[in-house]
Amino acid sequence: MVADYWENVFTARERGQQVVWYNGSAVNPIFQAAGLEWCHGEAFSARLAAQQLEKPAQLAAEEYGYIGELCSYARTHLGCAVLTQQARSEDQTGVVGLIDQQELASRLPAPDFFVNAYAGCSTGQQWDEISYRVFGKEVPIFNVSLPFLWGNKPDSGYLRGREWDEASQYVARQLHDLIAFVESMTGRPFDWDALREAMTYIKRASELRREAMELCKAAPTPATYWDWIASIAHINFLPATQELVDYFQAVKDEIVKRLESGIPGVQNERYRFYFDGIMNWNKLGWLAKKFAAHDVAMVCGRYTHNAFWQEPHLIDTDDPILGMAQHYLLCPTNHGTKTLKYLTNRDCEEYGVDGIVFHASRTCRAFTNPQHLLAKAAQRELGIPSMFFEGDVADASFYKDEILESRLVAMLETIDLRRSRATA
Amino acid sequence: MSEHFMGVDLGSTTAKAVIIGADAGMVAWRTVQMGAVSREGMRQAVDGALESAELRRADIGRVIGTGYGRRLVPGVDRTFTEITCHARGVAAACPGVRLVIDIGGQDSKAIAVDRDGFVEDFAMNDRCASGTGRFFEVLARALECEVDELAGLARSGSEDLEVSSMCATFAETEIVSLLAQGAEPPDIAASVHRAVAARTLGLVAQVGKRRPIVMTGGVAKNAAAVHALAEALESELIVPPHPQITGAYGAALLALETYEGAPPRRAADLERAEESAAAAFAPQSSPSCADCEVSDSTARSVVLGLPIPVRRP
């Protein structure tokens, strides 16, 4: 499904389709209802990193002038923008080979317009503005402003309080403006029925996903965080159709079957961990194998379990705008520490977690900023130990295996000692 | 039951081997500095410790390996990370310790220890050898002196120069640049020691400052480094007399405690073992700041060892 989606994006021009580049929130149902093809910049960067194809784009970005410590999602995607733009003008970059340039540049069609709807990350909020400049300010852009949910007012809390209500309404109004902008770009009236239909599929797919996640609280868990990572693309940006619902129905069915058959996500599950941090796409399979080799089942995580249409009850399929706006605010980098502590500790308790692994992604400070506070809260309030390792979302050079290995083993030893003391 | 147990800590620059008896008392130890994760250094350390103890390898009931090269120790029965071993060794040598700061050749760590002497939390340096023994090697090379001479040099420095604490490699560039600007080597040495202390402070912040604090690792033998860190922490630091071997000692203790032939240990046994361990590491002399020029000292006596005086601004 994911490969088909990207192939569809790559061939959009051949079919005379308009293409929108966007970043941040999953505003794609609006594009789908408007009959557009959509390319999520982060997703394309993640795809390149997972396929070990990110370097040419990153080199092109650095040659253009972006520093190596810029968000590697943004750096990769801006590199793609540079290559795409250069391909249109038949320029050549000096450092990226022609084959790589053609592969990347010819595959990602240039945008007809940009939409940015980024929550909780200042780089993300400027990213499309920079792409807009790479394309010579000739491509229209629309920005959706998503306020940070501080969550520190007396009545504030997860999904409640005046701050939440006001922010929800503020974003909902902007989505109406976005739809008017999209109408101006397509020259067609917006198809509200198509949006309602898309959101009906998304709501059902999300319900199935959450039900399946709930089943994974079992010990041993039938599926791990890494399995949920593998289905991020589906819930995040694939077309909302019956096929999407069928996919998550199949995921849930497989988990039910695994539970019935006693098939665990990790053989010999001895430790249950929580993963905090954005995904290290270069090392997806590597990390899954590494933790499994130590009998660690990564049972849940902030990126998978507190993002991506995770509160389907908020979606009113007859009038979906408010529920969509609320999900855009619920990005896991868009909460104050109080809410993040609540979500992390809640999941650690519900999933019976023994330890937390913090992926301190070098170029994603939005995700890493609160991590030490979360670690201390879990230790203090639940007695759960944690460890940190450095890596990145799409730049493998920041990952050092020996550092992860020694810290992981040290934490497992700590847990073993605690267990032996508890049973002594 | 076997009477002897060995811990081998193969670090990035130094190999350490410790042999203990069944009462946890230290029988022999040897450190050998041979270069990066040196197998030859490890062999010499192990053979040297055995020779000192007048034992053969067959007399050792169990061997635990730790450090970067822990998997390379021949005949090792099990490995533990240096986090666990340092915490175990220091907790035994200095009962009541709550924070261990270990600065070795290539890494530095802060280990929070709970009231029972087990690891509660830990933090290690990331991505760079800044704040480690390597940092001091870089300094010595740039100042054209021996590492052992740095403490004396730093002690005579007075001016506070700005030195990056983020990267050992770039620090060398900075040092060369300072020399080119006419800065005095003692001032540079003193400033680098302060930069290392500042870097270590960040690690301590991650796990939380708590007392008593014990400093171990090769850098703990550098009196100026200990002094700079004590000042930065505004706290006494306890330095065991053999700060480089606490990891190997912890490994040896774990060898004893995980030995299958070991009989169940009663509280009295444990107490005796703790006493032996504490005696083995009883502070004999500071490494040390005995000859530091200290004014307005706020040092207080602590029962666990020799406090490092703190000079307040």
XYZ file of C-alpha atoms in Angstrom:
737
model
C 0.000 0.000 0.000
C 2.791 2.404 0.909
C 4.732 1.639 -2.265
C 1.590 2.158 -4.328
C 0.969 5.470 -2.624
C 4.451 6.782 -3.443
C 4.247 5.492 -6.993
C 1.018 7.422 -7.315
C 2.761 10.580 -6.085
C 5.698 10.072 -8.442
C 3.387 9.713 -11.454
C 1.010 12.549 -10.519
C 2.213 14.836 -13.291
C 1.724 12.183 -15.933
C -1.906 12.019 -14.875
C -2.289 15.795 -14.870
C -2.788 15.904 -11.121
C -2.040 18.882 -8.917
C 0.486 18.182 -6.167
C 0.691 19.718 -2.707
C 3.758 19.450 -0.476
C 2.960 19.643 3.200
C 4.534 19.056 6.578
C 3.352 18.385 10.093
C -0.215 17.411 10.787
C -2.245 14.916 8.792
C -4.241 17.453 6.794
C -4.210 15.012 3.868
C -7.966 14.160 4.112
C -8.598 17.744 2.977
C -6.289 17.216 -0.006
C -7.933 13.886 -0.761
C -11.388 15.471 -0.739
C -10.090 18.216 -3.045
C -8.809 15.681 -5.581
C -5.115 16.485 -5.057
C -2.007 14.344 -4.721
C -0.141 15.021 -1.492
C 3.469 14.583 -0.467
C 4.318 14.686 3.220
C 7.888 15.966 3.489
C 8.792 14.180 6.712
C 7.355 10.949 5.394
C 9.427 11.198 2.230
C 12.562 11.850 4.299
C 11.741 8.902 6.557
C 11.203 6.714 3.514
C 14.596 7.671 2.081
C 16.292 7.058 5.439
C 14.618 3.687 5.930
C 15.861 2.712 2.461
C 19.348 4.132 3.160
C 18.845 6.619 0.300
C 18.931 9.846 2.284
C 22.556 10.882 1.801
C 22.353 12.406 -1.715
C 19.481 14.667 -0.665
C 21.272 15.652 2.546
C 24.443 16.436 0.621
C 22.476 18.552 -1.834
C 20.926 20.452 1.077
C 24.300 21.032 2.699
C 25.786 22.147 -0.601
C 22.897 24.571 -0.964
C 23.736 25.986 2.473
C 21.853 24.160 5.194
C 23.945 23.089 8.169
C 24.356 19.483 9.212
C 22.627 20.039 12.531
C 19.372 21.199 10.964
C 16.514 18.719 11.534
C 17.491 15.806 9.305
C 13.900 15.411 8.106
C 13.969 19.024 6.960
C 17.528 18.763 5.649
C 16.652 15.707 3.573
C 13.428 17.157 2.222
C 14.970 20.540 1.485
C 17.672 18.643 -0.388
C 14.932 16.994 -2.404
C 13.451 20.419 -3.073
C 16.862 21.627 -4.269
C 17.269 18.590 -6.523
C 13.736 18.864 -7.858
C 14.207 22.533 -8.595
C 17.591 21.947 -10.228
C 16.156 19.155 -12.353
C 13.490 21.531 -13.642
C 16.111 24.037 -14.662
C 18.483 21.263 -15.803
C 21.175 22.406 -13.390
C 23.489 19.976 -11.742
C 24.639 19.955 -8.206
C 28.375 19.647 -7.739
C 28.368 16.990 -5.041
C 25.436 14.753 -5.858
C 25.909 12.364 -8.729
C 23.635 12.614 -11.737
C 22.072 9.218 -11.195
C 21.141 10.001 -7.607
C 19.941 13.426 -8.684
C 17.729 12.000 -11.394
C 16.445 9.270 -9.125
C 15.411 11.699 -6.432
C 14.550 14.717 -8.483
C 12.565 13.070 -11.192
C 10.597 10.984 -8.764
C 9.267 13.739 -6.515
C 7.071 16.058 -8.562
C 7.425 19.776 -7.910
C 4.603 21.237 -5.849
C 1.723 23.360 -7.097
C 1.454 24.779 -3.591
C 2.602 24.244 -0.016
C 0.681 23.775 3.206
C 2.374 23.857 6.563
C 0.536 22.696 9.682
C 3.301 21.930 12.122
C 2.753 21.616 15.852
C 5.329 21.895 18.606
C 8.418 22.443 16.446
C 9.729 25.804 15.318
C 11.846 24.246 12.554
C 8.800 22.454 11.204
C 6.831 25.670 11.199
C 9.477 27.361 9.022
C 10.323 24.390 6.853
C 7.824 24.960 4.039
C 8.576 28.671 4.148
C 12.138 27.722 3.225
C 10.987 25.312 0.518
C 8.890 28.191 -0.781
C 12.089 30.201 -1.114
C 13.966 27.327 -2.761
C 11.271 27.459 -5.424
C 11.838 31.176 -5.896
C 8.711 32.293 -3.994
C 6.701 31.353 -7.050
C 4.676 28.589 -5.410
C 1.783 29.629 -3.120
C 1.893 28.649 0.527
C -0.640 28.413 3.345
C 0.344 28.180 7.006
C -1.877 26.727 9.685
C -0.840 28.037 13.085
C -1.026 25.419 15.829
C -0.622 26.825 19.341
C 1.422 24.902 21.876
C -0.692 23.276 24.602
C 1.069 24.408 27.761
C -1.377 22.551 29.975
C -0.408 24.531 33.053
C -3.626 26.450 33.776
C -5.616 25.302 36.819
C -8.322 23.759 34.628
C -5.917 22.373 32.025
C -5.483 18.700 31.372
C -5.368 16.188 28.586
C -8.339 16.938 26.276
C -9.868 19.377 28.701
C -9.826 22.945 29.958
C -10.258 26.365 28.462
C -6.871 26.334 26.720
C -7.824 23.129 24.925
C -11.260 24.405 23.916
C -9.980 27.749 22.665
C -7.059 26.235 20.760
C -9.394 23.689 19.156
C -11.724 26.414 17.912
C -8.803 28.565 16.748
C -7.400 25.755 14.603
C -10.836 24.728 13.344
C -11.368 28.258 11.997
C -8.037 28.055 10.200
C -9.006 24.751 8.600
C -12.008 26.488 7.055
C -9.590 29.118 5.730
C -7.315 26.348 4.430
C -10.217 24.805 2.577
C -10.998 28.176 0.990
C -7.317 28.413 -0.039
C -7.433 24.906 -1.511
C -10.553 25.886 -3.473
C -8.634 28.829 -4.891
C -5.778 26.529 -5.883
C -7.941 23.889 -7.560
C -10.530 26.241 -8.994
C -13.211 23.839 -7.773
C -15.670 24.008 -4.896
C -14.581 21.824 -2.003
C -16.259 18.422 -1.766
C -17.477 18.263 1.838
C -19.118 14.878 1.337
C -15.778 13.477 0.225
C -14.161 14.839 3.402
C -16.874 13.288 5.586
C -16.396 9.979 3.804
C -12.605 10.114 4.224
C -12.902 10.933 7.914
C -15.354 8.072 8.387
C -12.726 5.675 7.065
C -10.036 7.277 9.221
C -12.165 7.109 12.322
C -12.888 3.416 11.789
C -9.255 2.636 10.945
C -8.139 4.470 14.069
C -10.641 2.616 16.250
C -9.326 -0.694 14.979
C -5.742 0.433 15.532
C -6.469 1.484 19.099
C -8.349 -1.737 19.823
C -5.400 -3.715 18.499
C -3.002 -1.667 20.630
C -5.156 -2.368 23.662
C -4.722 -6.099 23.049
C -0.963 -5.598 23.166
C -1.102 -4.835 26.871
C -1.075 -8.613 27.323
C 2.112 -10.235 28.571
C 3.889 -11.402 26.552
C 2.803 -8.771 24.095
C 1.678 -10.119 20.714
C 3.092 -7.112 18.813
C 5.690 -4.488 19.614
C 6.374 -0.821 19.128
C 8.391 -1.737 16.029
C 5.299 -3.372 14.508
C 3.343 -0.185 15.126
C 6.136 1.812 13.522
C 5.676 -0.329 10.427
C 2.078 0.875 10.158
C 2.717 4.569 10.817
C 2.565 5.490 7.138
C -0.852 3.901 6.779
C -2.509 5.870 9.535
C -0.527 9.040 8.900
C -0.880 9.794 5.215
C -2.245 6.986 3.048
C -5.569 7.647 1.295
C -8.558 7.207 3.585
C -10.477 4.409 1.905
C -12.089 1.095 2.722
C -8.690 -0.444 1.977
C -7.239 1.450 4.939
C -9.974 0.104 7.217
C -9.377 -3.401 5.881
C -5.668 -3.042 6.589
C -6.175 -2.219 10.267
C -8.873 -4.890 10.549
C -6.270 -7.352 9.286
C -3.723 -6.014 11.804
C -6.180 -6.488 14.641
C -7.168 -9.948 13.401
C -3.528 -10.987 13.295
C -2.981 -9.774 16.852
C -6.055 -11.653 18.051
C -4.762 -14.752 16.302
C -1.325 -14.328 17.861
C -2.878 -14.058 21.307
C -4.976 -17.165 20.723
C -1.986 -19.091 19.408
C 0.411 -17.808 22.063
C 2.741 -16.191 19.528
C 4.668 -13.359 21.210
C 6.046 -10.289 19.500
C 9.448 -11.154 20.993
C 10.534 -14.657 21.844
C 11.376 -14.997 25.541
C 9.975 -11.635 26.594
C 11.734 -10.828 29.868
C 11.564 -7.042 29.874
C 8.837 -4.630 28.748
C 10.068 -1.219 27.665
C 8.594 2.107 26.591
C 10.284 3.978 23.725
C 10.293 7.748 23.944
C 11.521 9.619 20.935
C 10.872 10.050 17.307
C 11.807 7.059 15.191
C 15.383 6.448 14.093
C 14.448 5.459 10.555
C 17.948 4.482 9.476
C 18.059 1.891 12.232
C 14.500 0.585 12.302
C 15.285 -3.103 11.709
C 18.563 -2.847 13.566
C 16.935 -1.543 16.733
C 14.085 -4.046 16.567
C 16.613 -6.896 16.401
C 18.906 -5.419 19.042
C 16.211 -5.142 21.691
C 14.741 -8.538 20.812
C 18.221 -10.076 21.170
C 18.178 -8.893 24.782
C 14.648 -10.299 25.338
C 13.240 -6.781 25.447
C 9.713 -6.267 24.138
C 9.280 -2.597 23.310
C 5.585 -2.534 24.120
C 4.629 1.066 23.451
C 5.959 4.566 22.884
C 5.125 8.241 22.640
C 5.543 8.394 18.867
C 3.274 5.458 18.094
C 0.753 5.543 20.911
C 0.206 9.251 21.433
C -0.049 10.398 17.849
C -1.847 9.700 14.570
C -5.619 9.985 15.045
C -5.188 8.450 18.477
C -8.469 9.751 19.920
C -11.047 8.642 17.332
C -13.970 9.495 19.606
C -13.193 13.164 18.930
C -14.082 12.766 15.255
C -17.669 13.676 14.338
C -17.964 12.199 10.868
C -20.885 14.491 9.997
C -18.900 17.588 10.950
C -15.274 16.487 11.149
C -13.415 19.820 11.199
C -13.262 20.289 14.984
C -12.080 16.735 15.625
C -9.446 17.122 12.912
C -8.257 20.384 14.453
C -8.004 18.700 17.825
C -5.902 15.869 16.477
C -3.526 18.355 14.875
C -3.052 19.864 18.326
C -2.415 16.439 19.829
C 0.970 16.051 18.197
C 3.277 14.450 20.817
C 5.682 17.403 20.606
C 2.909 19.904 21.275
C 2.237 19.269 24.959
C 3.703 20.845 28.037
C 5.569 18.579 30.405
C 2.641 18.083 32.749
C 0.581 16.429 30.031
C 3.532 14.439 28.695
C 4.244 13.100 32.175
C 0.617 12.078 32.486
C 0.624 10.287 29.119
C 3.986 8.575 29.662
C 3.272 7.383 33.176
C -0.216 6.289 32.194
C 1.114 4.136 29.368
C 3.968 2.778 31.481
C 1.494 1.627 34.097
C -1.073 0.242 31.690
C 1.500 -1.698 29.675
C 3.424 -2.928 32.718
C 6.673 -1.289 31.668
C 10.007 -2.183 33.334
C 12.112 0.584 31.802
C 12.096 3.518 29.411
C 14.440 3.992 26.469
C 14.878 7.613 25.477
C 16.039 8.148 21.925
C 17.678 11.558 22.157
C 17.418 12.474 18.505
C 20.243 14.867 17.786
C 18.417 17.104 15.336
C 14.896 16.813 16.764
C 14.993 18.903 19.883
C 11.213 19.269 19.941
C 10.989 15.617 20.906
C 14.025 15.508 23.181
C 13.490 18.714 25.158
C 11.337 17.224 27.934
C 12.994 13.806 28.091
C 15.020 14.253 31.260
C 11.932 15.565 33.028
C 9.975 12.527 31.875
C 12.765 10.196 32.999
C 12.871 11.754 36.439
C 9.075 11.644 36.784
C 8.936 7.948 35.858
C 11.740 7.145 38.307
C 10.261 9.225 41.105
C 6.586 8.380 40.692
C 6.718 4.805 39.382
C 10.232 3.642 40.215
C 10.857 2.912 36.530
C 14.489 3.296 35.400
C 15.441 4.740 32.063
C 18.354 5.056 29.672
C 19.276 7.459 26.919
C 20.948 6.861 23.606
C 21.723 9.361 20.933
C 20.697 8.948 17.333
C 18.629 10.811 14.827
C 15.499 10.631 12.720
C 17.196 10.443 9.341
C 20.950 10.837 9.845
C 22.741 7.615 10.772
C 25.979 9.414 11.594
C 24.649 10.415 15.008
C 24.041 6.830 16.099
C 26.768 4.932 17.980
C 25.937 1.325 18.611
C 28.385 0.743 21.464
C 26.801 3.581 23.436
C 23.342 2.071 23.102
C 24.627 -1.430 23.805
C 26.481 -0.570 27.019
C 23.652 1.558 28.383
C 21.020 -1.010 27.522
C 22.950 -3.821 29.203
C 23.585 -1.617 32.246
C 19.863 -0.940 32.588
C 19.006 -4.620 32.195
C 21.528 -5.418 34.919
C 19.899 -2.799 37.144
C 16.475 -4.332 36.543
C 17.813 -7.839 37.191
C 19.331 -6.733 40.475
C 16.091 -5.092 41.525
C 14.152 -8.214 40.663
C 16.550 -10.468 42.535
C 16.300 -8.176 45.538
C 12.511 -8.193 45.354
C 12.429 -11.986 45.404
C 15.165 -12.409 48.018
C 34.075 -23.581 47.479
C 36.806 -21.699 45.657
C 38.753 -19.249 47.762
C 39.508 -16.627 45.148
C 37.638 -14.553 42.576
C 38.797 -12.183 39.894
C 37.447 -9.059 38.259
C 39.015 -7.763 35.051
C 38.242 -4.256 33.793
C 39.545 -3.768 30.278
C 39.071 -0.061 29.717
C 39.862 2.134 26.769
C 43.395 2.898 27.942
C 44.100 0.748 30.984
C 43.616 -2.887 31.981
C 42.873 -3.612 35.618
C 42.691 -6.971 37.392
C 41.678 -7.538 41.011
C 41.685 -10.783 42.980
C 39.639 -11.058 46.148
C 39.192 -13.757 48.704
C 35.972 -15.413 49.797
C 35.618 -12.739 52.479
C 35.613 -10.008 49.770
C 38.934 -8.739 50.972
C 41.370 -7.678 48.266
C 44.245 -10.117 47.790
C 46.045 -8.579 44.813
C 45.567 -6.133 41.987
C 47.425 -4.860 38.965
C 46.868 -2.040 36.467
C 48.597 -1.913 33.097
C 48.386 0.981 30.665
C 49.038 -0.290 27.159
C 46.754 1.626 24.809
C 43.286 1.163 23.399
C 41.564 -1.978 24.710
C 44.887 -3.806 24.717
C 44.775 -7.604 24.939
C 48.432 -7.598 25.891
C 47.732 -5.095 28.643
C 44.928 -7.302 29.907
C 47.188 -10.368 29.878
C 49.825 -8.526 31.845
C 47.295 -7.236 34.365
C 45.804 -10.681 34.907
C 49.193 -12.418 35.106
C 50.549 -9.703 37.359
C 47.654 -9.979 39.791
C 47.951 -13.779 39.859
C 51.692 -13.529 40.450
C 51.224 -11.050 43.286
C 48.689 -13.365 44.881
C 50.879 -16.390 44.211
C 47.981 -18.079 42.502
C 47.360 -19.849 39.216
C 44.387 -19.254 36.935
C 42.976 -22.610 38.030
C 42.797 -21.305 41.593
C 40.269 -18.656 40.577
C 36.675 -19.793 41.080
C 35.034 -17.290 38.803
C 36.071 -14.372 36.584
C 33.869 -11.408 35.687
C 34.826 -9.047 32.868
C 33.855 -5.411 32.591
C 34.806 -2.279 30.662
C 34.892 -1.658 26.916
C 36.801 -4.890 26.296
C 34.834 -7.064 28.708
C 33.992 -9.578 26.026
C 37.685 -10.020 25.190
C 38.731 -11.325 28.606
C 39.818 -14.947 28.055
C 38.079 -17.481 30.260
C 35.593 -14.914 31.473
C 32.568 -16.525 33.114
C 30.266 -13.570 32.711
C 30.371 -9.897 31.877
C 28.782 -6.907 33.539
C 28.837 -3.319 32.358
C 31.179 -0.894 34.033
C 28.130 0.935 35.423
C 27.120 -2.033 37.529
C 30.704 -2.901 38.497
C 31.736 0.594 39.530
C 28.592 1.004 41.591
C 29.137 -2.369 43.257
C 32.808 -1.767 43.928
C 32.368 1.731 45.288
C 29.326 0.815 47.376
C 31.391 -1.905 49.018
C 34.501 0.216 49.453
C 32.654 3.302 50.644
C 29.425 2.165 52.313
C 26.727 4.817 52.198
C 27.897 6.347 48.906
C 25.023 7.909 46.936
C 26.799 9.247 43.884
C 29.765 7.854 41.963
C 31.572 10.017 39.444
C 33.858 7.854 37.352
C 36.106 9.501 34.813
C 38.137 7.106 32.757
C 40.189 7.319 29.615
C 37.381 7.690 27.092
C 34.197 8.126 29.033
C 32.805 9.684 32.123
C 29.764 8.666 34.060
C 27.653 9.732 36.972
C 25.999 6.836 38.799
C 23.305 7.445 41.381
C 23.373 4.709 43.991
C 20.404 3.834 46.159
C 20.555 3.301 49.900
C 21.230 -0.389 49.393
C 24.218 0.258 47.157
C 22.558 -0.582 43.855
C 22.427 1.479 40.677
C 19.431 3.791 40.709
C 20.215 5.897 37.677
C 23.196 6.744 35.509
C 24.346 9.144 32.826
C 27.315 8.894 30.490
C 29.100 11.307 28.209
C 27.804 11.425 24.678
C 29.555 11.444 21.360
C 32.860 12.922 22.496
C 35.762 12.349 24.836
C 35.322 15.773 26.365
C 35.520 15.633 30.130
C 37.530 12.402 30.157
C 41.099 11.271 30.598
C 41.569 11.699 26.875
C 40.944 15.393 27.349
C 43.923 15.597 29.696
C 46.109 13.617 27.303
C 45.285 16.194 24.643
C 46.185 18.959 27.073
C 49.509 17.338 28.024
C 50.438 16.867 24.381
C 49.655 20.468 23.539
C 51.586 21.757 26.559
C 54.461 19.344 25.886
C 54.459 17.807 29.331
C 53.548 14.511 30.953
C 49.984 13.863 32.109
C 51.284 13.402 35.639
C 52.677 16.921 35.565
C 49.344 18.554 34.726
C 48.028 18.750 38.270
C 51.059 20.685 39.447
C 50.880 22.953 36.455
C 47.185 23.636 36.939
C 47.698 24.385 40.588
C 49.934 27.301 39.738
C 47.526 28.794 37.216
C 45.437 31.777 38.232
C 43.800 33.287 35.167
C 40.441 31.907 34.017
C 40.581 31.406 30.246
C 37.651 30.317 28.141
C 38.075 26.743 26.914
C 35.332 24.765 25.190
C 34.221 21.763 27.149
C 32.325 20.219 24.268
C 34.963 18.518 22.171
C 38.408 17.143 22.987
C 39.661 17.555 19.442
C 38.619 21.167 19.113
C 39.892 21.830 22.630
C 43.383 20.998 21.360
C 42.919 23.615 18.662
C 41.832 26.080 21.317
C 44.818 25.296 23.499
C 47.212 25.784 20.611
C 45.450 29.038 19.815
C 45.760 30.224 23.421
C 49.472 29.379 23.416
C 49.847 31.348 20.199
C 48.182 34.310 21.905
C 50.773 34.145 24.663
C 48.640 32.568 27.394
C 50.632 30.934 30.172
C 50.591 27.099 30.283
C 49.588 27.020 33.982
C 46.553 29.214 33.227
C 45.617 27.018 30.289
C 45.994 23.874 32.396
C 43.863 25.303 35.181
C 41.190 26.423 32.710
C 41.021 23.008 31.051
C 40.558 21.385 34.447
C 37.680 23.746 35.126
C 36.172 22.961 31.713
C 36.253 19.236 32.461
C 34.587 19.877 35.802
C 31.887 21.934 34.109
C 31.251 19.120 31.647
C 30.977 16.602 34.462
C 28.552 18.871 36.277
C 26.134 18.357 33.388
C 26.253 14.601 33.883
C 25.625 14.954 37.600
C 22.653 17.181 36.860
C 21.101 14.375 34.830
C 20.989 11.937 37.721
C 20.686 14.476 40.514
C 23.326 15.637 42.954
C 23.392 13.687 46.172
C 25.939 13.031 48.883
C 28.299 11.398 49.754
C 30.075 11.585 46.422
C 32.926 9.260 45.487
C 35.168 9.930 42.525
C 36.863 7.042 40.745
C 38.663 6.330 37.499
C 42.124 7.293 36.361
C 41.298 11.000 36.426
C 40.602 10.756 40.162
C 44.376 10.394 40.566
C 44.760 13.924 39.207
C 44.494 16.144 42.276
C 43.754 19.266 40.266
C 40.882 17.551 38.436
C 39.407 16.379 41.728
C 39.786 19.826 43.178
C 38.145 21.528 40.200
C 35.215 19.128 40.337
C 34.808 19.554 44.083
C 34.657 23.291 43.545
C 32.171 22.962 40.723
C 29.966 20.683 42.793
C 30.462 22.736 45.932
C 30.856 19.481 47.743
C 33.458 17.208 49.223
C 34.602 14.360 47.027
C 35.821 11.117 48.487
C 38.608 9.508 46.509
C 39.506 5.924 47.385
C 43.238 5.181 47.471
C 42.998 3.049 44.325
C 40.376 4.919 42.314
C 41.255 3.188 39.069
C 40.390 -0.313 40.216
C 36.963 0.069 41.770
C 35.337 -1.277 38.597
C 37.532 -4.371 38.623
C 36.943 -4.727 42.335
C 33.184 -4.537 41.781
C 33.545 -7.178 39.082
C 35.429 -9.413 41.502
C 32.688 -8.931 44.099
C 30.090 -9.882 41.515
C 32.180 -12.947 40.675
C 32.026 -13.942 44.319
C 28.338 -13.170 44.655
C 27.293 -15.000 41.491
C 29.531 -18.020 42.097
C 27.372 -21.124 41.952
C 29.304 -22.857 44.698
C 28.800 -19.929 47.028
C 26.772 -20.904 50.069
C 23.742 -18.751 50.939
C 25.064 -15.639 52.586
C 23.786 -14.557 55.915
C 23.569 -10.985 57.136
C 26.670 -11.486 59.269
C 28.608 -12.727 56.215
C 27.572 -9.699 54.237
C 28.518 -7.389 57.048
C 31.936 -9.021 57.317
C 32.402 -8.766 53.564
C 31.495 -5.090 53.611
C 33.995 -4.497 56.378
C 36.719 -6.261 54.397
C 35.922 -4.228 51.349
C 35.892 -0.958 53.210
C 39.197 -1.886 54.819
C 40.732 -2.683 51.443
C 39.859 0.775 50.205
C 40.243 2.675 53.447
C 41.607 6.052 52.450
C 45.277 6.109 53.224
C 46.282 9.305 51.576
C 44.538 11.658 49.292
C 45.729 11.561 45.683
C 45.390 14.587 46.579
C 44.905 18.072 47.629
C 47.015 17.812 50.720
C 49.333 20.326 49.199
C 46.716 22.467 47.492
C 46.675 26.039 48.527
C 43.293 26.402 50.094
C 41.790 29.429 51.610
C 38.451 29.702 53.316
C 38.031 25.955 53.281
C 34.526 24.693 53.859
C 35.612 21.090 54.104
C 33.935 18.996 56.723
C 34.968 15.627 57.968
C 32.983 12.703 56.723
C 33.217 9.236 58.076
C 33.673 7.624 54.703
C 36.967 9.018 53.657
C 39.088 12.005 53.201
C 37.124 15.043 52.084
C 38.466 17.306 49.429
C 38.493 20.890 50.626
C 36.273 23.268 48.755
C 37.418 26.728 47.937
C 34.528 29.103 47.514
C 34.783 32.202 45.404
